Amino acid sequence: MNVTTTLTGWQDSPPRRGTLGIIENCLATIFTCTWTIQHLNIPAKMLNVPVKSDSTFKIFRRTLKWMTISILLPEFILAHAIFELTMAIQALDAMNNAGLIVKYPLWVQIFRQPNKTKLLVSLLSRNKPASQLSQENELAIRPSQNDEPASRSPFENEPSIADRVAPWTLTHAYFANMGGFVWEGTLEGDDRPQRYIITGHEIARQGEYKNISNGPQYEEDTIKDKSKSDAFAKSFAVLQSLQLVLSLVVRKVRQLPISQLEIVTLAFAVCGIATFLLRWYKPRNIAVPLPIDLKSRPRDVEYPFNTFYDMLMNRSRSERDNRIPNDNIPINYWTTNPALYLLAFLSVVLGSLHAIAWSFEFSTQAEKTAWRVATIASIIIPPAGLLAVPLSQYHLAWGNPQDFMTGLCALFDYGIDRDNLQFPPYEIVQVRNNLFRICSMPALDENSKVKFSLVFYPILQYCDPNHGTGRPNRPFIALQLLTRLHSMRNTAKRSKFTPGPARTILYNSDFGRQINHLADYVTGTGPWTMVERAARTNVYPRREIFGRAVNRSIVLLTTILYCSARLAILALTLSSLRKMPDGVYITTWTKYIPAVQ
């Protein structure tokens, strides 16, 4: 083949695109929206206290798992990003209320400001001193007015000591909620080293105890430096997705046909862009947490979240983990978790995007019909299954709560064998005092509705072979508690001091079954709704209507049907590439927008 050396002038790109080019562009966008979009929480890593660390293979496998979830359930990733942002802002609010120095992003300030126009004018104003703009509009909120000096310095623009303290930011809240801050040390009365993950809400609680400094130990730039993705990388990923969205809009305006693959990719792009924006402040791919210093040992460390999987399966999660799960969501104790409603809504929206290809040309009529069926299934199945989950977890009354409390009080008052004590007197007295104190309150008083796990805490600690220093063996504790409660019940029934009404309750067969279930609930081995909502004084006894088997069957069936519909759509998308309208291959000016192809 002879190649001429003649110089040639400016040449336009061909006005058509190829099938391979469409595939490459869509696959690059899908990869961006499924792999690059992942902002997983920090894996379990050992600092000083020996813990089981996650291996490199396990971390890679976890990332592949979440990439698969992003392909099959992109709306779940978007819903989780919404709740992550909500939890981070709530943590920042809690820090502010605890008296810590915090700084909100500008868009949060604008959203919360009643007079948004006045705020924007003040931000753009050049006449106000920098210190006043910082105080009013930068949202660097100070602990309290009492901590501020009575009069300002004569040097108006010179920042005060409080201004020089780095504030807690949304990045800190994200980093804390993903397991970035870890406290290690020994607790009072226990020489063995302990390890606690300090979340954003826990930082606020420690701030209320004056157990942490007003400003963070690590500045925001230190956390950003650990992140493997900066603002430029995230902007480029958003641009990659926007290029496809803009291309489809232009083709629609010019009345050019669109391929089914581009419609499917559009759903990923919409979820991807929204997720990237919601996670803008969240660090990415951080492998090792940072040690955090407290003024003294942490008090009553709490994790104010549940996992989405546990919420669906109605499973309790009482033991501490070495890391924060990647599907963590806020806990709703008394109402159905809004994550169900949000995910159902987003599933309908995502499925509706596939309906754009309702009247597209397919290779065969059978494929067109299959596309429509799969699209309808992807719209209907998720909300139907998700909204059925709360119904399967519903529970009804199983007797009179006041009668049950009377029986328990009699059990602990007259069920002690004076000749052969079942417990050390200290634990018995504690539980008995807890029960009688609650029984003295009005039944409708909210303070009288206490979790039985707190009432029985002294006995649970006594029955725990690890005595609270390690992960509790919950089935063993439940068995030990149940054995002792029934032994005390038999003793109380035989006691001549037991009052007649209380004796009637103790002889009731339902009372024995209620104790059996309560032993599971107070140790956390029962369903989550029963453990957190039903197993409370002056609320229990209650029992489930359907049981956990029905709950799990609904979740499993919904997952299988919806994933089958999604896989069918993906298969039909690839099949449609065999034959497409000629106009699909005509290019538009959007090809000049930089994108990975």
CSV table of C-alpha atoms in Angstrom, one decimal, residues 32 233-245 273 593-595:
chain,number,residue,atom,x,y,z
A,32,THR,CA,-17.9,5.3,36.0
A,233,ALA,CA,-11.6,13.4,39.5
A,234,LYS,CA,-15.2,13.7,40.7
A,235,SER,CA,-15.9,16.5,38.3
A,236,PHE,CA,-14.5,14.4,35.4
A,237,ALA,CA,-16.7,11.5,36.3
A,238,VAL,CA,-19.7,13.8,36.4
A,239,LEU,CA,-18.7,15.2,33.0
A,240,GLN,CA,-18.5,11.7,31.6
A,241,SER,CA,-22.1,11.0,32.6
A,242,LEU,CA,-23.4,14.5,31.6
A,243,GLN,CA,-21.9,14.0,28.1
A,244,LEU,CA,-24.2,11.0,27.5
A,245,VAL,CA,-27.3,12.8,29.0
A,273,ILE,CA,-24.6,12.1,38.7
A,593,ILE,CA,-17.3,17.1,24.5
A,594,PRO,CA,-14.4,15.4,26.2
A,595,ALA,CA,-15.2,11.9,27.4
